[in-house]
Amino acid sequence: MHADLSRITYRPERHYSAVVAQQGRVQLDADANEQTAIQLFQARTLAADLIGQHGGPQDATGFRIELRGGSHELDDLLIGGGRYYVDGIQCDATRPQPGVPVPAEGADGQGGADDPGVPAGAPATWTYWDQPDGFRDPERPGDRLPTTFPYLACLKVWERSVTAAEDPALREVALGAALPDTAARAKVVWQVLPLPGAELGLGGDNPSADDIRAAFTRWAQRAAAPASRLAARSERPGHADDDPCLVAPDARYRGPENQLYRVEVHEGGTAQEATFKWSRENGSVTFPVDELDGTWVDLATLGSDDKLDLNVGDWVEFVDTAYTSRGAAEPLLRVAEVDLPGRRVRLSDEPAPGVGRRPELHPFLRRWDQQEGGWQGRRGARTDRLRHGAVRVEEGGWLPLEDGIEVYFGTGGTYRTGDFWLIPARTATGDVEWPTDAARRPLLQAPAGIAVHYAPLAWVRGDRQITDLRLAFRPLSAGIPATSDAPPAAGPGAGTADPATDAAATRPNRSQTTAAAEAAVDEEGTG
């Protein structure tokens, strides 16, 4: 989550059930965020245990897929409204309908066709091309649906952060423009995407639905499993103990402030292909864009202080809602000139086509803190540090960030754009918070995110030839029989002296687990 956080303290393996506040103590963002994480984990785990890997409510199962010819002479998919759960995460495909505006001046107030303020009939469902977080582009060949059948329409689900830079409605205007925004949001993102049938490795011309689901589960496990690991440490020179000052130049972590470092994969691939970027502020330093004119960018603000502003030589990422949702990795841009009075900056190049040109997508610049220049590689050779503004991944050796912070990429990794690690650095200890073994050696860790979840929706074999792969569940509740329907007592004198015990004995026994009892309950619930 790209937000201004102190650290993330939630650890599911510790099995904490609640955060307990104590009187007279300092309130920390980490404590409140951990309570939210605990509750979210419990709710989603319970949903996944009851529902299974994926499924939807019987009368409101969402994401029904239909194939149809669409605009641009390209195929399209209709996405039915309703809810669906993937690993306990609720996804809602219901398309909101526009509200009714006040009639235009002089109109009869009946909402007739002559009233230009009345919106035209809005579509009732989403489609593949206009799904809210898909941002598919017909001009991109890779975004088009396959022309070769069969293929599988699947649901991809993950979470991302949203701040006031992307959603201005989150900012409380009563606080004034000079104050920072308050809280960020976590958003569930879903996308309906095609997966060529050949990637599932299925044999036969017409596999069964169970075989398709099983093959997709194996594919999803491979796709979602993290395949890269990182460790972090703060370097400590041998003579550091000679100086008691915690922030002396030869201390381990030499930064003047507590920081939450974020190391994030930029370009994915193998170690030879991958790059990463890093931020000492968890990537939370952003600048909303008012206008883009070539390489000049008009900004809503240039930052609240000298630590959160832009300077010549800084590397920035031009971001908007579509760019983030697509998981894109365009070259980073360098700040070439800063016009403070005009709140403008000139970038080293124009942003990539399709990024930052649409105001409704709320474009902004995100600052990253890596710098130009080479460093001594693990084999002693000078290394060109940046490629397209991001740092080249080098496995099997410690790579310096700044102020004594170093990171280590495990060998044999495969890197995914957006995966990240968080490294809290503290001046009080001159160290970073990172798990170690008994010998205090840093442990290699999988990415803290992005956690991606998948579910199969439909096996598309052609027009009107679709196998529905969704699962549905019925409500657990069932009707309680009326008192008159209760079985009679065994006879006079069969009761006990306790009326409550007698009443309990006359209730239908609903705790049985035999097949006959379960069938009876099912029949009651559907009757």
C-alpha positions as a printed NumPy array, in Angstrom:
array([[  0.   ,   0.   ,   0.   ],
       [  1.519,   3.327,  -1.103],
       [  0.518,   5.333,   1.962],
       [  2.306,   7.424,   4.573],
       [  2.728,   4.658,   7.163],
       [  5.138,   4.161,  10.037],
       [  5.295,   0.371,   9.618],
       [  3.134,  -2.741,   9.172],
       [  2.925,  -4.825,  12.367],
       [  0.303,  -7.432,  11.402],
       [  1.739, -10.978,  11.51 ],
       [ -0.883, -13.707,  10.987],
       [  1.429, -16.402,  12.369],
       [  1.224, -14.755,  15.813],
       [ -2.536, -15.395,  16.003],
       [ -3.441, -12.101,  17.666],
       [ -7.211, -11.69 ,  17.855],
       [ -7.439,  -7.99 ,  18.758],
       [ -5.429,  -4.851,  19.43 ],
       [ -6.015,  -3.677,  23.018],
       [ -5.561,   0.069,  23.589],
       [ -3.99 ,   1.229,  26.85 ],
       [ -4.739,   4.465,  28.659],
       [ -2.38 ,   7.384,  28.405],
       [ -0.406,   5.881,  25.53 ],
       [  0.57 ,   7.355,  22.192],
       [ -1.772,   6.313,  19.389],
       [  0.026,   4.867,  16.355],
       [ -1.228,   4.268,  12.841],
       [  0.305,   0.779,  12.955],
       [ -1.944,  -0.295,  15.865],
       [ -5.16 ,   0.868,  14.196],
       [ -4.107,  -0.701,  10.884],
       [ -3.287,  -3.987,  12.6  ],
       [ -6.765,  -4.134,  14.138],
       [ -8.267,  -3.638,  10.685],
       [ -6.002,  -6.344,   9.249],
       [ -6.961,  -8.802,  12.011],
       [-10.676,  -8.306,  11.408],
       [-10.307,  -8.515,   7.642],
       [ -8.255, -11.706,   7.899],
       [-10.802, -13.315,  10.205],
       [-13.767, -12.371,   8.008],
       [-12.141, -13.548,   4.794],
       [-10.815, -16.756,   6.324],
       [-14.28 , -17.587,   7.649],
       [-15.84 , -16.859,   4.252],
       [-13.274, -19.017,   2.461],
       [-13.729, -21.882,   4.963],
       [-17.502, -21.86 ,   4.439],
       [-17.671, -21.085,   0.725],
       [-14.498, -22.703,  -0.54 ],
       [-11.965, -21.26 ,  -2.956],
       [-14.666, -19.422,  -4.9  ],
       [-18.442, -19.199,  -5.174],
       [-21.441, -16.909,  -5.212],
       [-24.818, -16.74 ,  -3.424],
       [-27.394, -18.896,  -5.184],
       [-29.837, -16.113,  -6.029],
       [-27.25 , -13.392,  -6.713],
       [-24.26 , -15.172,  -8.264],
       [-22.33 , -12.616, -10.268],
       [-19.982, -12.753, -13.258],
       [-22.1  , -14.81 , -15.622],
       [-20.236, -14.705, -18.949],
       [-21.82 , -14.367, -22.401],
       [-19.953, -13.966, -25.691],
       [-21.177, -11.416, -28.182],
       [-19.895,  -9.36 , -31.075],
       [-18.844,  -5.914, -29.898],
       [-17.761,  -2.551, -31.247],
       [-14.628,  -2.15 , -33.371],
       [-15.603,  -5.476, -34.978],
       [-14.136,  -7.229, -31.959],
       [-15.662,  -9.859, -29.721],
       [-16.95 ,  -8.775, -26.334],
       [-18.038, -10.486, -23.134],
       [-21.109,  -9.581, -21.099],
       [-20.403,  -9.745, -17.36 ],
       [-23.534, -10.472, -15.355],
       [-24.193,  -8.521, -12.164],
       [-24.074, -10.001,  -8.699],
       [-21.528, -11.051,  -6.091],
       [-18.767, -13.622,  -6.134],
       [-16.221, -14.592,  -3.479],
       [-12.631, -15.49 ,  -4.322],
       [-10.565, -16.789,  -1.401],
       [-13.061, -15.02 ,   0.869],
       [-12.747, -11.659,  -0.934],
       [-16.086, -10.266,  -2.056],
       [-16.256,  -9.027,  -5.654],
       [-19.348,  -7.159,  -6.843],
       [-20.11 ,  -6.999, -10.558],
       [-23.308,  -4.977, -10.157],
       [-23.152,  -1.951, -12.414],
       [-24.281,   1.268, -10.682],
       [-27.037,   3.164, -12.424],
       [-26.875,   6.934, -12.898],
       [-28.987,   9.148, -10.698],
       [-31.819,  11.398, -11.86 ],
       [-30.73 ,  15.043, -12.234],
       [-32.803,  18.109, -11.554],
       [-34.734,  19.03 , -14.739],
       [-33.132,  21.649, -16.927],
       [-34.35 ,  25.238, -16.682],
       [-37.683,  25.543, -18.458],
       [-38.319,  21.802, -18.734],
       [-41.673,  20.358, -17.714],
       [-40.085,  18.334, -14.926],
       [-41.286,  15.037, -16.371],
       [-37.881,  13.929, -17.597],
       [-38.85 ,  13.878, -21.248],
       [-36.549,  13.326, -24.179],
       [-36.31 ,  17.094, -24.718],
       [-34.573,  17.544, -21.377],
       [-30.82 ,  17.454, -22.062],
       [-30.111,  16.903, -18.359],
       [-31.644,  13.432, -18.34 ],
       [-28.975,  10.755, -18.896],
       [-29.439,   8.335, -21.748],
       [-30.303,   4.744, -20.919],
       [-27.255,   3.294, -19.185],
       [-26.224,  -0.325, -19.774],
       [-27.336,  -2.706, -17.044],
       [-24.139,  -4.793, -16.944],
       [-20.425,  -4.413, -17.428],
       [-18.656,  -5.777, -20.473],
       [-15.111,  -6.933, -21.11 ],
       [-14.223,  -3.625, -22.758],
       [-15.71 ,  -1.282, -20.153],
       [-15.246,  -3.249, -16.912],
       [-14.474,  -0.72 , -14.167],
       [-10.922,  -1.791, -13.32 ],
       [ -9.952,  -3.476, -16.575],
       [ -9.074,  -0.499, -18.789],
       [ -8.858,  -2.686, -21.875],
       [ -7.853,  -0.848, -25.057],
       [ -9.06 ,  -2.127, -28.467],
       [ -5.961,  -0.578, -30.047],
       [ -3.71 ,  -2.914, -28.054],
       [ -3.605,  -6.348, -29.709],
       [ -2.71 ,  -7.942, -26.395],
       [ -5.958,  -6.689, -24.839],
       [ -8.236,  -8.298, -27.41 ],
       [-10.073, -11.524, -26.773],
       [ -8.538, -14.616, -28.403],
       [ -9.787, -15.45 , -31.872],
       [ -8.94 , -19.124, -31.362],
       [-11.272, -21.261, -29.287],
       [-11.455, -22.544, -26.663],
       [-10.27 , -20.119, -23.98 ],
       [-11.099, -19.611, -20.349],
       [-12.594, -16.411, -18.952],
       [-11.188, -16.015, -15.445],
       [-11.475, -13.546, -12.605],
       [ -8.306, -11.872, -11.305],
       [ -8.599, -10.198,  -7.901],
       [ -6.21 ,  -8.166,  -5.771],
       [ -6.12 ,  -5.068,  -3.57 ],
       [ -4.417,  -1.737,  -4.086],
       [ -4.215,   1.513,  -2.165],
       [ -6.035,   4.725,  -3.075],
       [ -5.048,   8.1  ,  -1.629],
       [ -6.412,  11.613,  -2.075],
       [ -4.033,  12.087,  -5.015],
       [ -6.166,   9.613,  -6.968],
       [ -9.524,  10.217,  -5.301],
       [ -9.837,  13.887,  -4.25 ],
       [-13.111,  13.126,  -2.439],
       [-11.045,  11.512,   0.337],
       [ -9.646,  14.891,   1.346],
       [-11.591,  16.906,   3.932],
       [-11.673,  20.377,   2.398],
       [-12.572,  21.928,   5.772],
       [ -9.012,  21.175,   6.932],
       [ -7.606,  23.466,   4.271],
       [ -5.305,  22.839,   1.336],
       [ -2.154,  23.363,   3.431],
       [ -2.786,  20.294,   5.62 ],
       [ -2.101,  16.775,   4.375],
       [ -4.836,  14.284,   3.64 ],
       [ -5.93 ,  12.008,   6.467],
       [ -6.435,   8.302,   5.678],
       [ -5.935,   6.185,   2.567],
       [ -8.2  ,   3.397,   1.337],
       [ -7.684,  -0.213,   0.284],
       [ -9.679,  -1.127,  -2.816],
       [-10.62 ,  -4.561,  -4.158],
       [ -9.792,  -4.681,  -7.859],
       [-11.292,  -7.328, -10.13 ],
       [-10.719,  -7.989, -13.809],
       [-12.253, -10.508, -16.191],
       [ -9.414, -11.72 , -18.413],
       [ -9.02 , -14.432, -21.077],
       [ -6.637, -17.345, -20.654],
       [ -5.838, -19.39 , -23.809],
       [ -6.89 , -22.981, -23.386],
       [ -3.442, -24.232, -24.393],
       [ -1.956, -22.807, -21.185],
       [ -4.046, -25.184, -19.08 ],
       [ -2.561, -28.3  , -20.676],
       [ -5.91 , -30.042, -21.1  ],
       [ -6.294, -33.019, -23.376],
       [ -9.349, -33.941, -25.399],
       [-11.748, -31.849, -27.447],
       [-14.375, -31.306, -24.764],
       [-13.036, -31.631, -21.193],
       [-15.492, -31.75 , -18.321],
       [-16.093, -28.778, -16.054],
       [-14.356, -30.542, -13.163],
       [-11.272, -31.213, -15.301],
       [-11.159, -27.563, -16.38 ],
       [-11.473, -26.336, -12.8  ],
       [ -8.72 , -28.69 , -11.639],
       [ -6.372, -27.602, -14.449],
       [ -7.09 , -23.947, -13.725],
       [ -6.386, -24.437, -10.013],
       [ -2.947, -25.801, -10.859],
       [ -2.294, -22.858, -13.205],
       [ -3.476, -20.314, -10.616],
       [ -1.231, -21.777,  -7.922],
       [  1.784, -21.323, -10.172],
       [  0.727, -17.815, -11.251],
       [  0.012, -16.539,  -7.738],
       [  2.975, -18.084,  -5.937],
       [  5.768, -15.566,  -5.218],
       [  8.989, -16.551,  -6.975],
       [ 11.383, -13.937,  -5.598],
       [ 12.863, -13.309,  -2.145],
       [ 14.683, -10.42 ,  -0.511],
       [ 16.556,  -9.71 ,   2.716],
       [ 17.544,  -6.381,   4.24 ],
       [ 20.089,  -5.193,   6.762],
       [ 21.842,  -2.091,   7.971],
       [ 25.575,  -2.223,   7.455],
       [ 27.664,  -1.774,  10.601],
       [ 31.366,  -0.902,  10.178],
       [ 33.76 ,  -2.562,  12.58 ],
       [ 34.632,   0.654,  14.458],
       [ 31.012,   1.716,  15.038],
       [ 31.114,   0.866,  18.764],
       [ 33.765,   3.52 ,  19.326],
       [ 31.172,   6.283,  18.869],
       [ 28.094,   6.216,  21.14 ],
       [ 26.108,   8.581,  18.874],
       [ 23.305,   6.587,  17.274],
       [ 23.235,   8.695,  14.137],
       [ 26.953,   9.179,  13.691],
       [ 28.298,   8.788,  10.136],
       [ 29.602,   5.314,  10.973],
       [ 26.421,   4.024,  12.638],
       [ 24.515,   1.216,  10.953],
       [ 21.446,   3.17 ,   9.883],
       [ 22.651,   6.731,   9.444],
       [ 19.408,   8.42 ,   8.431],
       [ 18.282,  11.409,  10.494],
       [ 14.649,  10.211,  10.733],
       [ 12.634,   7.061,  11.135],
       [ 11.666,   5.804,   7.69 ],
       [  9.657,   3.045,   6.041],
       [ 11.641,   1.99 ,   3.   ],
       [  9.77 ,   0.388,   0.14 ],
       [ 11.564,  -1.769,  -2.436],
       [  9.23 ,  -2.455,  -5.375],
       [  9.743,  -4.418,  -8.571],
       [  9.348,  -2.156, -11.593],
       [ 10.013,  -4.266, -14.679],
       [  9.354,  -7.945, -14.083],
       [ 11.058, -10.998, -15.507],
       [ 14.235, -12.871, -14.693],
       [ 17.091, -11.289, -12.768],
       [ 18.694, -10.232, -16.04 ],
       [ 15.509,  -8.434, -17.108],
       [ 14.076,  -7.122, -13.83 ],
       [ 14.536,  -3.722, -12.209],
       [ 13.381,  -2.237,  -8.934],
       [ 12.722,   1.193,  -7.474],
       [ 12.793,   2.293,  -3.862],
       [ 11.395,   5.012,  -1.639],
       [ 12.232,   6.05 ,   1.91 ],
       [  8.593,   7.192,   2.346],
       [  6.86 ,   3.946,   1.228],
       [  6.183,   5.526,  -2.171],
       [  3.683,   7.921,  -0.591],
       [  5.179,  11.17 ,  -1.961],
       [  2.797,  12.103,  -4.776],
       [  1.906,  15.25 ,  -6.706],
       [ -1.532,  15.531,  -8.369],
       [ -1.309,  16.717, -11.977],
       [ -3.519,  19.57 , -13.174],
       [ -2.345,  19.633, -16.779],
       [  0.173,  17.966, -19.075],
       [  1.722,  19.892, -21.95 ],
       [  4.469,  17.914, -23.637],
       [  7.21 ,  17.53 , -21.063],
       [  5.846,  20.311, -18.822],
       [  3.549,  19.252, -15.984],
       [  1.362,  21.641, -13.994],
       [  0.959,  20.358, -10.431],
       [ -1.645,  21.055,  -7.783],
       [  1.163,  21.31 ,  -5.216],
       [  4.933,  20.96 ,  -5.072],
       [  5.006,  19.418,  -1.591],
       [  4.522,  20.518,   1.994],
       [  8.224,  20.72 ,   2.987],
       [ 11.734,  20.216,   1.63 ],
       [ 11.644,  16.473,   2.373],
       [  8.403,  15.888,   0.466],
       [  8.964,  18.094,  -2.574],
       [ 10.51 ,  17.694,  -6.022],
       [ 14.032,  18.658,  -6.994],
       [ 16.003,  18.555, -10.201],
       [ 17.35 ,  15.041, -10.705],
       [ 14.524,  13.249,  -8.886],
       [ 12.999,  10.222, -10.587],
       [  9.214,  10.164, -10.871],
       [  6.615,   7.752, -12.183],
       [  3.7  ,   9.191, -14.145],
       [  0.664,   7.37 , -12.772],
       [ -3.098,   7.368, -13.208],
       [ -5.904,   4.979, -12.297],
       [ -5.645,   2.979, -15.525],
       [ -1.86 ,   2.681, -15.271],
       [ -2.111,   1.357, -11.717],
       [ -4.926,  -1.089, -12.446],
       [ -3.15 ,  -2.522, -15.475],
       [  0.068,  -3.069, -13.517],
       [  2.062,  -1.204, -16.156],
       [  5.8  ,  -0.462, -15.932],
       [  6.689,   2.443, -18.203],
       [ 10.134,   4.108, -18.026],
       [ 10.572,   6.446, -15.092],
       [ 11.147,  10.122, -15.879],
       [ 13.707,  12.5  , -14.401],
       [ 12.833,  15.992, -13.172],
       [ 14.833,  18.311, -15.449],
       [ 13.555,  21.71 , -14.278],
       [ 11.391,  23.067, -11.464],
       [  9.32 ,  26.275, -11.712],
       [  8.373,  26.983,  -8.1  ],
       [  6.154,  30.079,  -8.631],
       [  4.23 ,  28.356, -11.402],
       [  4.053,  24.975,  -9.63 ],
       [  5.407,  23.345, -12.772],
       [  8.133,  20.839, -13.529],
       [  9.749,  19.836, -16.793],
       [ 10.411,  16.147, -17.243],
       [ 13.21 ,  14.484, -19.176],
       [ 10.71 ,  13.022, -21.658],
       [  7.004,  12.891, -22.397],
       [  4.981,  10.306, -20.471],
       [  4.094,   7.093, -22.273],
       [  1.108,   7.297, -24.646],
       [ -2.177,   6.758, -22.869],
       [ -0.899,   7.805, -19.427],
       [ -1.866,  11.1  , -17.819],
       [ -3.939,  12.491, -20.691],
       [ -7.381,  11.934, -19.137],
       [ -8.245,  14.116, -16.129],
       [-11.027,  11.757, -15.001],
       [ -8.304,   9.16 , -14.278],
       [ -6.649,  11.56 , -11.786],
       [ -3.022,  11.535, -12.994],
       [ -0.222,  12.235, -10.536],
       [  3.545,  11.942, -10.177],
       [  5.003,   9.493,  -7.669],
       [  8.53 ,  10.236,  -6.471],
       [ 11.124,   7.483,  -6.083],
       [ 14.447,   8.012,  -4.317],
       [ 17.066,   6.038,  -6.265],
       [ 19.738,   8.207,  -7.885],
       [ 22.031,   8.15 , -10.905],
       [ 25.554,   6.768, -10.636],
       [ 27.298,   3.452, -10.471],
       [ 28.336,   1.406,  -7.473],
       [ 30.773,  -1.383,  -6.75 ],
       [ 29.133,  -4.639,  -7.77 ],
       [ 29.615,  -7.853,  -5.786],
       [ 32.386,  -8.925,  -8.167],
       [ 34.188,  -5.625,  -7.827],
       [ 33.259,  -4.153, -11.228],
       [ 31.623,  -0.761, -11.616],
       [ 27.963,  -1.259, -12.437],
       [ 25.588,   0.981, -14.38 ],
       [ 22.999,   1.341, -11.685],
       [ 19.836,   2.452, -13.509],
       [ 17.896,   1.247, -16.524],
       [ 14.971,   3.456, -17.554],
       [ 15.281,   5.154, -14.182],
       [ 15.022,   1.957, -12.093],
       [ 17.78 ,  -0.072, -10.435],
       [ 18.928,  -3.303, -12.039],
       [ 18.318,  -6.418,  -9.979],
       [ 21.517,  -8.218,  -9.03 ],
       [ 21.125, -11.493,  -7.18 ],
       [ 23.432, -13.06 ,  -4.617],
       [ 25.023,  -9.9  ,  -3.212],
       [ 24.22 ,  -6.951,  -0.957],
       [ 23.116,  -3.823,  -2.83 ],
       [ 23.234,  -0.411,  -1.108],
       [ 20.242,   1.917,  -0.965],
       [ 21.322,   4.787,   1.297],
       [ 22.461,   5.595,   4.838],
       [ 23.714,   2.065,   5.443],
       [ 20.558,   0.26 ,   4.241],
       [ 21.334,  -2.745,   2.04 ],
       [ 19.151,  -5.324,   0.303],
       [ 19.895,  -8.831,  -0.956],
       [ 17.962, -10.643,  -3.69 ],
       [ 17.929, -14.42 ,  -3.443],
       [ 19.199, -16.352,  -6.455],
       [ 16.929, -17.941,  -9.035],
       [ 14.079, -15.468,  -8.643],
       [ 11.395, -14.481, -11.111],
       [ 10.084, -10.976, -10.531],
       [  6.565,  -9.579, -10.979],
       [  5.826,  -5.913, -11.53 ],
       [  4.373,  -4.39 ,  -8.361],
       [  5.708,  -6.93 ,  -5.852],
       [  7.23 ,  -5.089,  -2.896],
       [  9.002,  -5.377,   0.464],
       [  8.826,  -2.925,   3.405],
       [ 11.863,  -2.115,   5.576],
       [ 11.304,   0.001,   8.727],
       [ 14.49 ,   1.882,   9.712],
       [ 14.797,   3.37 ,  13.199],
       [ 17.226,   5.972,  14.518],
       [ 16.844,   4.795,  18.137],
       [ 18.579,   1.511,  17.318],
       [ 20.51 ,   2.503,  14.212],
       [ 19.055,  -0.614,  12.637],
       [ 16.266,  -1.929,  10.437],
       [ 13.408,  -4.16 ,  11.566],
       [ 13.902,  -7.382,   9.643],
       [ 13.527, -11.035,  10.736],
       [ 16.765, -12.868,  11.5  ],
       [ 17.818, -16.34 ,  12.583],
       [ 19.487, -17.268,  15.882],
       [ 22.84 , -16.093,  14.508],
       [ 21.266, -12.704,  13.59 ],
       [ 21.54 , -13.401,   9.881],
       [ 18.779, -11.688,   7.844],
       [ 16.172, -14.105,   6.5  ],
       [ 15.047, -14.081,   2.878],
       [ 11.385, -13.078,   2.692],
       [  8.712, -13.398,  -0.007],
       [  7.134, -10.116,  -1.14 ],
       [  4.681,  -8.435,   1.224],
       [  2.398,  -8.053,  -1.824],
       [  0.812,  -7.996,  -4.307],
       [ -1.381, -10.98 ,  -3.324],
       [ -3.285, -12.037,  -6.461],
       [ -6.276, -14.402,  -6.439],
       [ -7.946, -16.197,  -9.359],
       [-11.224, -17.972, -10.09 ],
       [-12.527, -19.646, -13.285],
       [-15.742, -18.227, -14.744],
       [-16.462, -19.791, -18.135],
       [-14.961, -22.095, -20.746],
       [-15.645, -20.332, -24.05 ],
       [-15.819, -22.708, -27.011],
       [-17.505, -20.341, -29.446],
       [-20.702, -18.407, -29.949],
       [-23.412, -19.818, -27.644],
       [-21.02 , -22.575, -26.579],
       [-19.996, -21.641, -23.068],
       [-19.496, -23.934, -20.091],
       [-20.295, -22.096, -16.865],
       [-17.571, -22.829, -14.299],
       [-18.944, -20.744, -11.436],
       [-20.044, -22.33 ,  -8.182],
       [-23.021, -21.283,  -6.061],
       [-23.937, -21.813,  -2.426],
       [-27.298, -21.759,  -0.663],
       [-28.039, -19.902,   2.597],
       [-27.32 , -21.918,   5.724],
       [-30.498, -20.82 ,   7.481],
       [-33.723, -22.851,   7.355],
       [-37.238, -22.327,   8.649],
       [-38.049, -23.182,  12.268],
       [-41.132, -25.458,  12.563],
       [-44.188, -24.062,  14.313],
       [-44.929, -25.307,  17.839],
       [-47.972, -27.213,  16.594],
       [-45.709, -29.22 ,  14.28 ],
       [-43.535, -30.463,  17.13 ],
       [-43.78 , -34.22 ,  17.875],
       [-46.045, -35.086,  20.831],
       [-44.6  , -36.096,  24.166],
       [-44.076, -39.796,  24.811],
       [-47.041, -39.87 ,  27.185],
       [-48.24 , -38.902,  30.651],
       [-45.445, -38.812,  33.117],
       [-42.76 , -38.83 ,  30.444],
       [-41.79 , -35.234,  31.151],
       [-39.368, -33.951,  33.748],
       [-39.79 , -31.575,  36.581],
       [-38.054, -28.84 ,  34.585],
       [-40.363, -27.166,  31.979],
       [-37.33 , -25.826,  30.066],
       [-35.972, -29.34 ,  29.722],
       [-39.363, -30.593,  28.55 ],
       [-39.543, -27.821,  25.922],
       [-36.065, -28.601,  24.687],
       [-36.958, -32.255,  24.386],
       [-39.93 , -31.48 ,  22.144],
       [-37.851, -29.437,  19.656],
       [-36.815, -31.176,  16.439],
       [-33.337, -32.617,  16.718],
       [-31.292, -30.481,  14.26 ],
       [-27.88 , -31.572,  15.477],
       [-27.937, -34.906,  13.686],
       [-25.362, -35.376,  10.94 ],
       [-26.793, -38.41 ,   9.176],
       [-27.565, -38.179,   5.49 ],
       [-31.271, -38.48 ,   6.243],
       [-31.244, -35.579,   8.673],
       [-29.274, -33.39 ,   6.267],
       [-31.69 , -34.192,   3.468],
       [-34.627, -33.269,   5.669],
       [-33.087, -29.915,   6.505],
       [-32.364, -29.247,   2.822],
       [-35.952, -30.09 ,   1.947],
       [-37.218, -27.693,   4.625],
       [-35.031, -24.878,   3.322],
       [-36.237, -25.266,  -0.253],
       [-39.853, -26.019,   0.498]])
